PDB file of C-alpha atoms in Angstrom:
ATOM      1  CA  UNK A   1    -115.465 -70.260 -95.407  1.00  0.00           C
ATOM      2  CA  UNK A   2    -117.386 -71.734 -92.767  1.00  0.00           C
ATOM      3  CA  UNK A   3    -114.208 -73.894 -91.229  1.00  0.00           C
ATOM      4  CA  UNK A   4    -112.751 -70.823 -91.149  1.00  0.00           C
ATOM      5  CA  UNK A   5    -115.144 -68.979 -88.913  1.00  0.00           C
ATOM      6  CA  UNK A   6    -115.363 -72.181 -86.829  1.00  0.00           C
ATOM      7  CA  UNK A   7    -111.669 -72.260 -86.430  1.00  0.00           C
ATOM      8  CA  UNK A   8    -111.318 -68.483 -85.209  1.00  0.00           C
ATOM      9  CA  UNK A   9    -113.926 -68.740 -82.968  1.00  0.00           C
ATOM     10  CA  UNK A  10    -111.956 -71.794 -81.137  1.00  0.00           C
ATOM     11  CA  UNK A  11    -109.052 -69.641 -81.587  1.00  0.00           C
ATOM     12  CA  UNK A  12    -110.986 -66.806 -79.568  1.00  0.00           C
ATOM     13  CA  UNK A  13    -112.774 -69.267 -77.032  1.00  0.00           C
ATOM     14  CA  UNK A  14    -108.937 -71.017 -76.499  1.00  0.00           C
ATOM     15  CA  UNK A  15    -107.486 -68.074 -75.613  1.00  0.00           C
ATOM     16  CA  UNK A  16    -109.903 -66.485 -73.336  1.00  0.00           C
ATOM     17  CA  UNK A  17    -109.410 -69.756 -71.279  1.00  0.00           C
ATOM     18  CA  UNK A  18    -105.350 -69.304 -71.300  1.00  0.00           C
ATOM     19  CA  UNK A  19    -106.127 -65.943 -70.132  1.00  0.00           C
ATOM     20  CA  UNK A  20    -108.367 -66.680 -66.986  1.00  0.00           C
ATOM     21  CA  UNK A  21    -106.061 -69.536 -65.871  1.00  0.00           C
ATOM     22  CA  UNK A  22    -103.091 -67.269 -66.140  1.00  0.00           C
ATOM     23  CA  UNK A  23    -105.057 -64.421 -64.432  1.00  0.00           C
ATOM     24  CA  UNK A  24    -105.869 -66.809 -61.489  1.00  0.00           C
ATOM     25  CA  UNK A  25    -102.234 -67.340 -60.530  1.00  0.00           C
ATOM     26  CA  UNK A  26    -100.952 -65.555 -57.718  1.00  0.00           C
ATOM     27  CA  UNK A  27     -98.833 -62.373 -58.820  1.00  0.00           C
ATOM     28  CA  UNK A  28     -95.796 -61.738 -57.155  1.00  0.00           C
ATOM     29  CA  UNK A  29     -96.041 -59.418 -54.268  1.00  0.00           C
ATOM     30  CA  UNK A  30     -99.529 -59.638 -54.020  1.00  0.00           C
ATOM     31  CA  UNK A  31    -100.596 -61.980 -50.931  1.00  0.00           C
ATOM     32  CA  UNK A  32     -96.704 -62.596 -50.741  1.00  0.00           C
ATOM     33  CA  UNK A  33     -95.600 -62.646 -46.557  1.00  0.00           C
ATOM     34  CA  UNK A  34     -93.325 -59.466 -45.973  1.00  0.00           C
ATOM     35  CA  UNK A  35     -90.996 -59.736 -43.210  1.00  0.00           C
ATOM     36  CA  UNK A  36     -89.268 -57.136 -41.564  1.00  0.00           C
ATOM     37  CA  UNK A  37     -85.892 -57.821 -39.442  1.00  0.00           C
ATOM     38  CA  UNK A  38     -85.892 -55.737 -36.736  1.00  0.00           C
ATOM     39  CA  UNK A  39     -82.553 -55.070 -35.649  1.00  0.00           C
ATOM     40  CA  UNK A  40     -82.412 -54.556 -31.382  1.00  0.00           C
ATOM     41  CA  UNK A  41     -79.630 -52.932 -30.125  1.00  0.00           C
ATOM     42  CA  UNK A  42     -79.273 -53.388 -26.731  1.00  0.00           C
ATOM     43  CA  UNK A  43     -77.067 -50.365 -24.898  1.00  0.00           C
ATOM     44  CA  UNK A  44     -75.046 -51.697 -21.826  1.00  0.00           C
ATOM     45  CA  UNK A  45     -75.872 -49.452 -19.098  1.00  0.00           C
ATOM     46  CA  UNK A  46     -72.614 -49.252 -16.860  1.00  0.00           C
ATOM     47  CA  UNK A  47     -73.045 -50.267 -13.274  1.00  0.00           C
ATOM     48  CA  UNK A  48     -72.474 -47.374 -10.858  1.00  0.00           C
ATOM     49  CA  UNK A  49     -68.992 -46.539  -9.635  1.00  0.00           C
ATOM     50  CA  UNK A  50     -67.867 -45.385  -6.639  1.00  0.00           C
ATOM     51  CA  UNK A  51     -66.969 -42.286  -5.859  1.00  0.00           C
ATOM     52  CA  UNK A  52     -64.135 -41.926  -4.197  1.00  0.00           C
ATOM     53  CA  UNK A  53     -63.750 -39.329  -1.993  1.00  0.00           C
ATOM     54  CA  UNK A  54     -60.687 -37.540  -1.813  1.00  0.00           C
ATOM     55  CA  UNK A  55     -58.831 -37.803   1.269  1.00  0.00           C
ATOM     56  CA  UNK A  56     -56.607 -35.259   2.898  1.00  0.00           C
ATOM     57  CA  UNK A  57     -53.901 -36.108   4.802  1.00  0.00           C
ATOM     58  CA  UNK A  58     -52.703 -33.782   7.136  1.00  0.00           C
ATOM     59  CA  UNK A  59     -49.300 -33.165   7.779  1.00  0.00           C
ATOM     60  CA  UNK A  60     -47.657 -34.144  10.766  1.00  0.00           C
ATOM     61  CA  UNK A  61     -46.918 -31.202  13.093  1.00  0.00           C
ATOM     62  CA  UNK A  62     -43.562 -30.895  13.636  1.00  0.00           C
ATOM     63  CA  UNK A  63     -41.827 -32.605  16.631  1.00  0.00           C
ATOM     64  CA  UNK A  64     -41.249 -29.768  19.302  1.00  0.00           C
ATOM     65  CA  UNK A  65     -37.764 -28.199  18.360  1.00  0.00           C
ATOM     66  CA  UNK A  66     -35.603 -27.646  20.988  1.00  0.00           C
ATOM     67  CA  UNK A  67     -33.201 -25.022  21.174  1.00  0.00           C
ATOM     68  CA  UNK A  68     -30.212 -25.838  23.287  1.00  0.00           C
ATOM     69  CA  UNK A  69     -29.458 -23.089  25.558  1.00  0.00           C
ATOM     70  CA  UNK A  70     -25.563 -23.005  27.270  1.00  0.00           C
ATOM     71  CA  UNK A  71     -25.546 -24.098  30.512  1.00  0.00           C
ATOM     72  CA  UNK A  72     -23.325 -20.752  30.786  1.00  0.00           C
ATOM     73  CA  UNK A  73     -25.269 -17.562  29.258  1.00  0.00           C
ATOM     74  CA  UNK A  74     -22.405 -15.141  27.628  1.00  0.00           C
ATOM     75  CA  UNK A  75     -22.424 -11.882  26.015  1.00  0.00           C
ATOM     76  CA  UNK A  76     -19.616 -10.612  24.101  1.00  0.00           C
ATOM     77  CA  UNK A  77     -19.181  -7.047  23.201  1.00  0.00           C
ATOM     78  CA  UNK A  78     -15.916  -5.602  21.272  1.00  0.00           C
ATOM     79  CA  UNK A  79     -14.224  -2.503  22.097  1.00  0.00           C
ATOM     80  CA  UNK A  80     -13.465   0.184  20.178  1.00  0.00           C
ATOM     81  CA  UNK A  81      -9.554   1.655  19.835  1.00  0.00           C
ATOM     82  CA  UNK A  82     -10.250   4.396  22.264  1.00  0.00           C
ATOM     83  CA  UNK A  83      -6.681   6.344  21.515  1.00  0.00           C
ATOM     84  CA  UNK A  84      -5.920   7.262  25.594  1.00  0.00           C
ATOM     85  CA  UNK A  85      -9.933   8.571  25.786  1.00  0.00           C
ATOM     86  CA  UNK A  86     -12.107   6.385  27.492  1.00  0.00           C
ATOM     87  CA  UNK A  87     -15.230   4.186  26.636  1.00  0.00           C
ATOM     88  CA  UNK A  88     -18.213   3.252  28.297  1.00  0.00           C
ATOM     89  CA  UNK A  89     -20.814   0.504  27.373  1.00  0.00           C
ATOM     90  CA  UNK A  90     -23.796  -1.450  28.738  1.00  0.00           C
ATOM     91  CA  UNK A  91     -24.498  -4.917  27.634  1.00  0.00           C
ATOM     92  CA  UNK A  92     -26.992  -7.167  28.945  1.00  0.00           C
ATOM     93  CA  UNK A  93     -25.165 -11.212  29.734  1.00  0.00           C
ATOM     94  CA  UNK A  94     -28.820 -12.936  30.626  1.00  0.00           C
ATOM     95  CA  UNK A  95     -28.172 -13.444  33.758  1.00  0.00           C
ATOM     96  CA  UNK A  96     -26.016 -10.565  35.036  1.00  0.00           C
ATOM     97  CA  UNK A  97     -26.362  -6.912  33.846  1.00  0.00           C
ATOM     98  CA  UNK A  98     -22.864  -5.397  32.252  1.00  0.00           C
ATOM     99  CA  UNK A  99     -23.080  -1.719  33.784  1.00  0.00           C
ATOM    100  CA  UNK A 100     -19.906   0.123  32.815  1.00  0.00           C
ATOM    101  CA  UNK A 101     -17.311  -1.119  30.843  1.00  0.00           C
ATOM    102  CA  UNK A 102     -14.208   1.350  30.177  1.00  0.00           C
ATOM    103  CA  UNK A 103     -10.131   1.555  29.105  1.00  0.00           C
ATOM    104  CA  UNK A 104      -7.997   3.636  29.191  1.00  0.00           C
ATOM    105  CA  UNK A 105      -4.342   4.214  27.993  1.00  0.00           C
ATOM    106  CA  UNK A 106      -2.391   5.997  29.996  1.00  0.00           C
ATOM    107  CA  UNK A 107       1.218   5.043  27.872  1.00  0.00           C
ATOM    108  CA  UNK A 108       2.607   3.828  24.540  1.00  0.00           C
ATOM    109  CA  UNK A 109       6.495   3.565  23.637  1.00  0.00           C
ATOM    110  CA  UNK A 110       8.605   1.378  21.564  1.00  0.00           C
ATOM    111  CA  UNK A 111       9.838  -1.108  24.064  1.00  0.00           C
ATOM    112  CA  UNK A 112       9.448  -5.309  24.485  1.00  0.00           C
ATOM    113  CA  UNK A 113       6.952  -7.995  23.773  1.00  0.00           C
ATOM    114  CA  UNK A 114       5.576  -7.712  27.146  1.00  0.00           C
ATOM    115  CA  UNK A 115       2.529  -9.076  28.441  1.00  0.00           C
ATOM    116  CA  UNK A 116       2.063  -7.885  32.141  1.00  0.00           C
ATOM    117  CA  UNK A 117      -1.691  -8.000  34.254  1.00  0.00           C
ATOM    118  CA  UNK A 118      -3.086  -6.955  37.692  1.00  0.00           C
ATOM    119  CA  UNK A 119      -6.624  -7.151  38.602  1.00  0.00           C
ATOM    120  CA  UNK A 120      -8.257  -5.411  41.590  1.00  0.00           C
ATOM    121  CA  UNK A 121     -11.667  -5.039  43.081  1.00  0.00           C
ATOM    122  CA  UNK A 122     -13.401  -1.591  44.295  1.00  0.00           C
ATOM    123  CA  UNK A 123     -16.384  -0.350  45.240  1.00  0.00           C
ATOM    124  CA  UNK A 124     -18.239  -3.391  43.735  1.00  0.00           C
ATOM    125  CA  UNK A 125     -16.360  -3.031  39.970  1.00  0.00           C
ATOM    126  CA  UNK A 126     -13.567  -4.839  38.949  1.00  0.00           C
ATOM    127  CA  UNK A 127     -10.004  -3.016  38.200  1.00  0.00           C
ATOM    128  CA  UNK A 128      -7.493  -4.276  35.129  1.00  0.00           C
ATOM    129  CA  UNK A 129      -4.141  -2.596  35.064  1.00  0.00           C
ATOM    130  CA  UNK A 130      -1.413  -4.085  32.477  1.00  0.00           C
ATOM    131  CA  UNK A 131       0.704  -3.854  29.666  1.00  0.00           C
ATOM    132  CA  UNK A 132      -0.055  -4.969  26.154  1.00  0.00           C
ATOM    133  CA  UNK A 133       2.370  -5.090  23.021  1.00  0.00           C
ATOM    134  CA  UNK A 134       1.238  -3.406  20.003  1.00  0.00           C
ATOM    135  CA  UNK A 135       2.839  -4.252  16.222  1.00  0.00           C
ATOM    136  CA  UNK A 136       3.592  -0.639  15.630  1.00  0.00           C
ATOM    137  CA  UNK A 137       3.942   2.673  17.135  1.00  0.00           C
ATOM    138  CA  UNK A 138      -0.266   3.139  15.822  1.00  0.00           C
ATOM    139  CA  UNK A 139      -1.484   0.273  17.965  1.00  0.00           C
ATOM    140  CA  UNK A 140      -3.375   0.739  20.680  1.00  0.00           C
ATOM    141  CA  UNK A 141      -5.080  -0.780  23.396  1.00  0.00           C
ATOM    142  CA  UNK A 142      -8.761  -1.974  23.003  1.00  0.00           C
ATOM    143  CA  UNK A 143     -11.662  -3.359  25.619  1.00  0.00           C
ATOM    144  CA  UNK A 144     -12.330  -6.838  23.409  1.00  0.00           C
ATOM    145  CA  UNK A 145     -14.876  -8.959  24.549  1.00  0.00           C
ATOM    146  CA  UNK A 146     -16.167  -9.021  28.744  1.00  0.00           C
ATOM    147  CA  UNK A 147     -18.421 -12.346  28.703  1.00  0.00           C
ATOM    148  CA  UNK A 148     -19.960 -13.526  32.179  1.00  0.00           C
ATOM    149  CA  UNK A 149     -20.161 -17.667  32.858  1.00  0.00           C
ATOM    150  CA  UNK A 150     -23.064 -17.733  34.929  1.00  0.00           C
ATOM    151  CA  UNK A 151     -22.107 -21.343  35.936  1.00  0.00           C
ATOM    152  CA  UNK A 152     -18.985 -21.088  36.634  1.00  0.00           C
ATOM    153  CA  UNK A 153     -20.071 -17.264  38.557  1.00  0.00           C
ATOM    154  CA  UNK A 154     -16.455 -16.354  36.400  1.00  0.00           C
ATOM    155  CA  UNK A 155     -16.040 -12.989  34.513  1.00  0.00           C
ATOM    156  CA  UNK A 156     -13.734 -13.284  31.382  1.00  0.00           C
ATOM    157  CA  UNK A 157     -12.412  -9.988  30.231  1.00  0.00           C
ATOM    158  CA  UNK A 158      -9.889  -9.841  27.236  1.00  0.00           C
ATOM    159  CA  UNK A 159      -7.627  -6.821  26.242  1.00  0.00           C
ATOM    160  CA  UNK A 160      -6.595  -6.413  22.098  1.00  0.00           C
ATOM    161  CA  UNK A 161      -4.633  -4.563  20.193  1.00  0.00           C
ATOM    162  CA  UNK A 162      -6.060  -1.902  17.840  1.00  0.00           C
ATOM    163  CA  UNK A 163      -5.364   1.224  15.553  1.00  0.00           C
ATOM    164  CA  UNK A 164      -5.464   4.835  16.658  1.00  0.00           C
ATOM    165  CA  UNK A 165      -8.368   6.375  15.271  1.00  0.00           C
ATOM    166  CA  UNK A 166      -6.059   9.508  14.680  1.00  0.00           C
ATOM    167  CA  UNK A 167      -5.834   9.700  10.718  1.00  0.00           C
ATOM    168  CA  UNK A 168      -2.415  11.123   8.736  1.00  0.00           C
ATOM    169  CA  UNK A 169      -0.598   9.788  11.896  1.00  0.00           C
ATOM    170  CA  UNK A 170       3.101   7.892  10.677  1.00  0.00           C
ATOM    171  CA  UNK A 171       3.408   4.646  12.777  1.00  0.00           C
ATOM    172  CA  UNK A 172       6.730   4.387  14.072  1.00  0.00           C
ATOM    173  CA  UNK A 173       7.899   0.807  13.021  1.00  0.00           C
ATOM    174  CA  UNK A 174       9.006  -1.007  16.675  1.00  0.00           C
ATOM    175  CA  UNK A 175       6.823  -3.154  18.778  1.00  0.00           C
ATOM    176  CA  UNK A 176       5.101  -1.209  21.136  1.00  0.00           C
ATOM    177  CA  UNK A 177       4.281  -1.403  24.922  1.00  0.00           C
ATOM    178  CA  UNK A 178       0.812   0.078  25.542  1.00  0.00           C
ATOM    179  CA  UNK A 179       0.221   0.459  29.190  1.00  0.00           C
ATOM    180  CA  UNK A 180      -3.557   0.257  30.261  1.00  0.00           C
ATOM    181  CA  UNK A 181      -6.418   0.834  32.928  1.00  0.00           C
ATOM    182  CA  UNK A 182      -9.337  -0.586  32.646  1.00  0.00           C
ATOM    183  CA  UNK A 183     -12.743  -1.354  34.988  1.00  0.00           C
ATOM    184  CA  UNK A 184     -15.508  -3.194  34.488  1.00  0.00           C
ATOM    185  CA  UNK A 185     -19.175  -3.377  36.911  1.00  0.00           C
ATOM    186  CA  UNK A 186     -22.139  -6.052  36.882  1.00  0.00           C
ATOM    187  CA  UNK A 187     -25.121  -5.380  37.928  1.00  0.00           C
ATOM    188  CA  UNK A 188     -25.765  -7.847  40.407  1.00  0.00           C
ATOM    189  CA  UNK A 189     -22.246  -7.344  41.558  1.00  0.00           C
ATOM    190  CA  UNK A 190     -18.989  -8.640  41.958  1.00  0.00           C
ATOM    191  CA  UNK A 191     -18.363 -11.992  39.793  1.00  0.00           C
ATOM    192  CA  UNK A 192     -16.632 -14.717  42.206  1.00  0.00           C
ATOM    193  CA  UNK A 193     -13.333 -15.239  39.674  1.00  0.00           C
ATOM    194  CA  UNK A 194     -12.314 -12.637  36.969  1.00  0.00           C
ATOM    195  CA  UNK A 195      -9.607 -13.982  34.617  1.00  0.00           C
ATOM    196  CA  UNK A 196      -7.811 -10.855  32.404  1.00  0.00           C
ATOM    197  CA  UNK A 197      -6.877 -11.804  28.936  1.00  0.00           C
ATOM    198  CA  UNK A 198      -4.469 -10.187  26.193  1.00  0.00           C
ATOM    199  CA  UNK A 199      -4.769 -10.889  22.477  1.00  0.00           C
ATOM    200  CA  UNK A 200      -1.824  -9.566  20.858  1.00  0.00           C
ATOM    201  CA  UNK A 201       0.808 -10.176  18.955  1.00  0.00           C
ATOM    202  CA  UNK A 202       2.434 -12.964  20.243  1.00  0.00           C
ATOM    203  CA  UNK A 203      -1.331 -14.655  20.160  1.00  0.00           C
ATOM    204  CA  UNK A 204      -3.619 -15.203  23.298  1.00  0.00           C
ATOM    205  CA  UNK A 205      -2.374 -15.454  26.934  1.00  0.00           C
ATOM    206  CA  UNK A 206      -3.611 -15.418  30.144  1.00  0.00           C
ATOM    207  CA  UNK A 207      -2.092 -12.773  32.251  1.00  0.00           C
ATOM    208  CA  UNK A 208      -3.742 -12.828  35.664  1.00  0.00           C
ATOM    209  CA  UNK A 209      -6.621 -15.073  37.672  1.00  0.00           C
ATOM    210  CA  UNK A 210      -8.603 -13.138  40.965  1.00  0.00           C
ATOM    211  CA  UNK A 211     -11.031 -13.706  43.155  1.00  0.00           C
ATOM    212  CA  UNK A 212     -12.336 -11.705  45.573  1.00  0.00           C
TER     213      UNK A 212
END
């Protein structure tokens, strides 16, 4: 009985030994070294840009236009079919003043292609006497254009064909002679050459050149 007291008490003293050598051993965790990463991000700071400015071009005036003036100023203005009654105008050629402008016809009958002209100069206004063809027994005779070449100092004046303004009227199917008077004035008076004109049926001629 007494081994086996003896025994447990080694038993007892054994393992109390065991126990304070185990308890003397570092746990895990407990003086252990903790290291932390530290992760560093590093944020590229962009390097300051330029700012451009924005230019503004201006646009090129324009080279200075030119506007090509005649050497000859001219004014044209067409007559109306005046029917025997006459017509009076004023027209401004730039460098000459048109003061009166007139026709009159004074005779129409079937006749000839005929193409006849006489100018004259009165009292500081120019005189146009003639005979014109008409396409029918309607036709009449009509102031077309009076243009002044100041270069040339020349007055143009051309005589056309036109219809009676008389309405219902039955036009007689011949050619027609329609015998004219006509007068024209500048301003700044007589022009050095006058040339008369017709435009009618048998196209554009020139019936008669003065001076004068």
């Amino acid at each position: 009985m007494n081994r086996r007291r003896l025994l447990a008490s080694s038993g007892t003293i054994a393992g109390s030994l065991l126990a304070g050598c185990f308890g003397e051993e570092d746990s895990p965790g407990s003086n252990a070294e903790t290291r932390t990463e530290t992760t560093t991000t590093s944020t590229a700071t962009p390097s300051p840009t330029s700012t451009q400015r924005p230019t503004t071009e201006s646009n090129p005036s324009p080279a200075n236009g030119t506007t090509d003036s005649p050497a000859s100023t001219r004014s044209t203005t067409a007559g109306q079919p005046t029917g025997g009654s006459a017509t009076r105008s004023q027209t401004s050629t730039g460098t000459s003043t048109l003061r009166t402008r007139r026709l009159t016809v004074t005779d129409r009958a079937c006749g000839n292609p005929t193409d006849e002209g006489a100018i004259g100069f009165e009292n500081g206004r120019v005189t146009l006497t003639g005979t014109i063809t008409g396409s029918d027994g309607c036709a009449t005779a009509v102031l077309g254009d009076v243009t002044y070449d100041r270069a040339a100092d020349r007055l143009r004046v051309v005589i056309t064909t036109g219809k009676d303004s008389g309405g219902g009227a039955i036009c007689t199917q011949c050619l027609t002679e329609i015998d004219y008077e006509a007068s024209v004035a500048l301003e700044n008076g007589t022009p050095g050459t006058v040339v008369l004109v017709h435009r009618g049926t048998t196209g554009e001629t020139r019936v008669a050149t003065a001076s004068p």
